[in-house]
Amino acid sequence: MAYAYLFKYIIIGDTGVGKSCLLLQFTDKRFQPVHDLTIGVEFGARMITIDGKQIKLQIWDTAGQESFRSITRSYYRGAAGALLVYDITRRDTFNHLTTWLEDARQHSNSNMVIMLIGNKSDLESRREVKKEEGEAFAREHGLIFMETSAKTASNVEEAFINTAKEIYEKIQEGVFDINNEVTFTTLYIFCFFKAQSSPPLESWTVKDLSVPFGCRVVCHCDKNGLK
Ligand SMILES: Nc1nc2c(ncn2[C@@H]2O[C@H](COP(=O)(O)OP(=O)(O)O)[C@@H](O)[C@H]2O)c(=O)[nH]1
Ligand SMILES: [Mg+2]
């Protein structure tokens, strides 16, 4: 599981806009039509490639906490990207964007990349929010914007990957001062070592490190495990 960068993402927005479905579509390429808060996973992960580099996206889902407005600081902590989601068939979810944005800006790193997502683009006949309105909101608040459908998978890959590209560019430009980022993301590295000796010697080593987001992870293995 070698990768150059680990980015933490969070997904925010009103209940029912499709946050958990977007995550499931991105990580598992499937759609779960039944609305059941209890099926919400707490986070998912997937590897992507940008500029020839392997990047691991670790995506946190609210798992229903958002309905109680009890999203905690630790949810935002260390996030490099946020997907702010509304439902194009429910204007109230669009009207609440300002509150979500204030919350996010208050609790997160000021360089966090925010992608505004108008989800359920497959439900054109029930649309209440025009695409132009989403675009205008994004422009006004300096966000990137896409309409997606977690049901048909339209633009789902693009939303997650374009966010990562923005983060990656910021790192290249030196906007994120990686050495000074203090975050509490814990990365578990499972290192599998297979010795060249005969008979083969196999061992698992688990080590827990605090890794700032965007930080390069370099692992060295020897027969004593991870160094
Ligand atoms: N038609 C359609 N339904 C969706 C889409 N995304 C989510 N849903 C449905 O919307 C409901 C809420 O989705 P969920 O992911 O649980 O929302 P969350 O509360 O934001 O996590 C579920 O019944 C989903 O099946 C979509 O893109 N299109
Ligand atoms: Mg959910």
Short mmCIF file of N, CA and C in Angstrom, two decimals, residues 1-9 11 21-30 41-50 53-60 83 153-162 164-165 167 187:
data_model
loop_
_atom_site.label_atom_id
_atom_site.label_comp_id
_atom_site.label_asym_id
_atom_site.label_seq_id
_atom_site.Cartn_x
_atom_site.Cartn_y
_atom_site.Cartn_z
N MET A 1 0.85 -1.20 0.00
CA MET A 1 0.00 0.00 0.00
C MET A 1 0.89 1.25 0.00
N ALA A 2 1.68 1.36 -1.05
CA ALA A 2 2.57 2.51 -1.12
C ALA A 2 1.83 3.68 -1.76
N TYR A 3 1.93 4.84 -1.14
CA TYR A 3 1.35 6.03 -1.75
C TYR A 3 2.15 7.25 -1.35
N ALA A 4 2.05 8.27 -2.21
CA ALA A 4 2.86 9.46 -2.00
C ALA A 4 2.19 10.43 -1.04
N TYR A 5 0.86 10.52 -1.10
CA TYR A 5 0.14 11.47 -0.27
C TYR A 5 -1.14 10.85 0.28
N LEU A 6 -1.54 11.35 1.42
CA LEU A 6 -2.83 10.98 2.01
C LEU A 6 -3.64 12.26 2.17
N PHE A 7 -4.82 12.32 1.54
CA PHE A 7 -5.68 13.49 1.71
C PHE A 7 -6.93 13.07 2.48
N LYS A 8 -7.22 13.81 3.51
CA LYS A 8 -8.49 13.59 4.21
C LYS A 8 -9.56 14.48 3.59
N TYR A 9 -10.72 13.89 3.28
CA TYR A 9 -11.86 14.64 2.77
C TYR A 9 -13.00 14.51 3.78
N ILE A 11 -17.38 15.13 3.96
CA ILE A 11 -18.59 15.41 3.18
C ILE A 11 -19.60 16.06 4.11
N CYS A 21 -24.43 8.20 -0.28
CA CYS A 21 -24.51 7.56 -1.61
C CYS A 21 -23.35 7.99 -2.50
N LEU A 22 -22.94 9.24 -2.41
CA LEU A 22 -21.79 9.71 -3.21
C LEU A 22 -20.52 8.96 -2.80
N LEU A 23 -20.36 8.80 -1.49
CA LEU A 23 -19.18 8.09 -0.98
C LEU A 23 -19.19 6.63 -1.46
N LEU A 24 -20.33 6.00 -1.35
CA LEU A 24 -20.45 4.59 -1.75
C LEU A 24 -20.21 4.43 -3.26
N GLN A 25 -20.73 5.36 -4.03
CA GLN A 25 -20.54 5.30 -5.48
C GLN A 25 -19.06 5.47 -5.83
N PHE A 26 -18.39 6.36 -5.12
CA PHE A 26 -16.97 6.60 -5.41
C PHE A 26 -16.09 5.43 -4.96
N THR A 27 -16.36 4.88 -3.79
CA THR A 27 -15.47 3.84 -3.28
C THR A 27 -15.85 2.43 -3.77
N ASP A 28 -17.16 2.19 -3.94
CA ASP A 28 -17.62 0.83 -4.29
C ASP A 28 -18.28 0.73 -5.66
N LYS A 29 -18.45 1.87 -6.32
CA LYS A 29 -19.13 1.90 -7.62
C LYS A 29 -20.52 1.24 -7.58
N ARG A 30 -21.26 1.56 -6.53
CA ARG A 30 -22.64 1.07 -6.49
C ARG A 30 -23.55 2.10 -5.82
N VAL A 41 -21.61 4.45 6.41
CA VAL A 41 -20.29 4.09 6.91
C VAL A 41 -19.64 5.33 7.50
N GLU A 42 -18.67 5.14 8.34
CA GLU A 42 -18.04 6.31 8.94
C GLU A 42 -16.97 6.90 8.05
N PHE A 43 -16.26 6.07 7.36
CA PHE A 43 -15.43 6.60 6.29
C PHE A 43 -15.04 5.54 5.28
N GLY A 44 -14.66 6.05 4.11
CA GLY A 44 -14.25 5.16 3.04
C GLY A 44 -12.90 5.62 2.52
N ALA A 45 -12.28 4.80 1.72
CA ALA A 45 -10.97 5.18 1.18
C ALA A 45 -10.82 4.65 -0.24
N ARG A 46 -10.07 5.39 -1.02
CA ARG A 46 -9.75 4.90 -2.36
C ARG A 46 -8.47 5.53 -2.84
N MET A 47 -7.75 4.78 -3.62
CA MET A 47 -6.50 5.26 -4.17
C MET A 47 -6.77 5.88 -5.54
N ILE A 48 -6.15 7.01 -5.84
CA ILE A 48 -6.24 7.60 -7.17
C ILE A 48 -4.82 7.96 -7.63
N THR A 49 -4.69 8.29 -8.90
CA THR A 49 -3.38 8.68 -9.42
C THR A 49 -3.47 10.09 -10.00
N ILE A 50 -2.57 10.96 -9.57
CA ILE A 50 -2.49 12.31 -10.13
C ILE A 50 -1.04 12.59 -10.45
N LYS A 53 1.39 10.11 -9.53
CA LYS A 53 1.61 9.80 -8.10
C LYS A 53 0.37 9.15 -7.51
N GLN A 54 0.60 8.15 -6.68
CA GLN A 54 -0.49 7.49 -5.99
C GLN A 54 -0.93 8.35 -4.81
N ILE A 55 -2.21 8.63 -4.76
CA ILE A 55 -2.74 9.43 -3.65
C ILE A 55 -3.89 8.67 -3.00
N LYS A 56 -3.82 8.57 -1.69
CA LYS A 56 -4.90 7.89 -1.00
C LYS A 56 -5.89 8.93 -0.48
N LEU A 57 -7.17 8.76 -0.86
CA LEU A 57 -8.21 9.64 -0.35
C LEU A 57 -8.89 8.91 0.81
N GLN A 58 -8.90 9.57 1.95
CA GLN A 58 -9.58 9.02 3.11
C GLN A 58 -10.79 9.92 3.34
N ILE A 59 -11.98 9.39 3.13
CA ILE A 59 -13.18 10.25 3.09
C ILE A 59 -14.08 9.96 4.29
N TRP A 60 -14.33 11.02 5.04
CA TRP A 60 -15.14 10.88 6.25
C TRP A 60 -16.59 11.24 5.95
N LEU A 83 -16.41 18.19 0.44
CA LEU A 83 -17.48 18.19 -0.55
C LEU A 83 -18.71 18.74 0.17
N ALA A 153 -23.97 7.71 -11.32
CA ALA A 153 -22.52 7.88 -11.20
C ALA A 153 -21.99 9.06 -12.04
N SER A 154 -22.90 9.82 -12.63
CA SER A 154 -22.47 10.95 -13.45
C SER A 154 -21.66 11.97 -12.62
N ASN A 155 -20.45 12.25 -13.09
CA ASN A 155 -19.55 13.24 -12.47
C ASN A 155 -19.04 12.90 -11.07
N VAL A 156 -19.32 11.71 -10.56
CA VAL A 156 -18.90 11.39 -9.20
C VAL A 156 -17.36 11.26 -9.12
N GLU A 157 -16.80 10.48 -10.03
CA GLU A 157 -15.33 10.37 -10.10
C GLU A 157 -14.69 11.74 -10.23
N GLU A 158 -15.25 12.52 -11.17
CA GLU A 158 -14.70 13.85 -11.48
C GLU A 158 -14.71 14.74 -10.24
N ALA A 159 -15.79 14.68 -9.46
CA ALA A 159 -15.88 15.56 -8.28
C ALA A 159 -14.76 15.25 -7.29
N PHE A 160 -14.56 13.97 -6.99
CA PHE A 160 -13.53 13.59 -6.03
C PHE A 160 -12.12 13.86 -6.59
N ILE A 161 -11.95 13.56 -7.88
CA ILE A 161 -10.61 13.68 -8.46
C ILE A 161 -10.24 15.15 -8.71
N ASN A 162 -11.18 15.95 -9.18
CA ASN A 162 -10.87 17.38 -9.38
C ASN A 162 -10.51 18.07 -8.07
N ALA A 164 -9.00 16.62 -5.58
CA ALA A 164 -7.63 16.18 -5.29
C ALA A 164 -6.62 16.93 -6.15
N LYS A 165 -6.99 17.20 -7.41
CA LYS A 165 -6.07 17.94 -8.29
C LYS A 165 -5.81 19.34 -7.74
N ILE A 167 -5.97 20.27 -4.60
CA ILE A 167 -5.14 20.14 -3.39
C ILE A 167 -3.68 19.91 -3.81
N LEU A 187 -2.49 7.70 10.77
CA LEU A 187 -2.34 6.80 9.64
C LEU A 187 -1.80 5.47 10.15
#
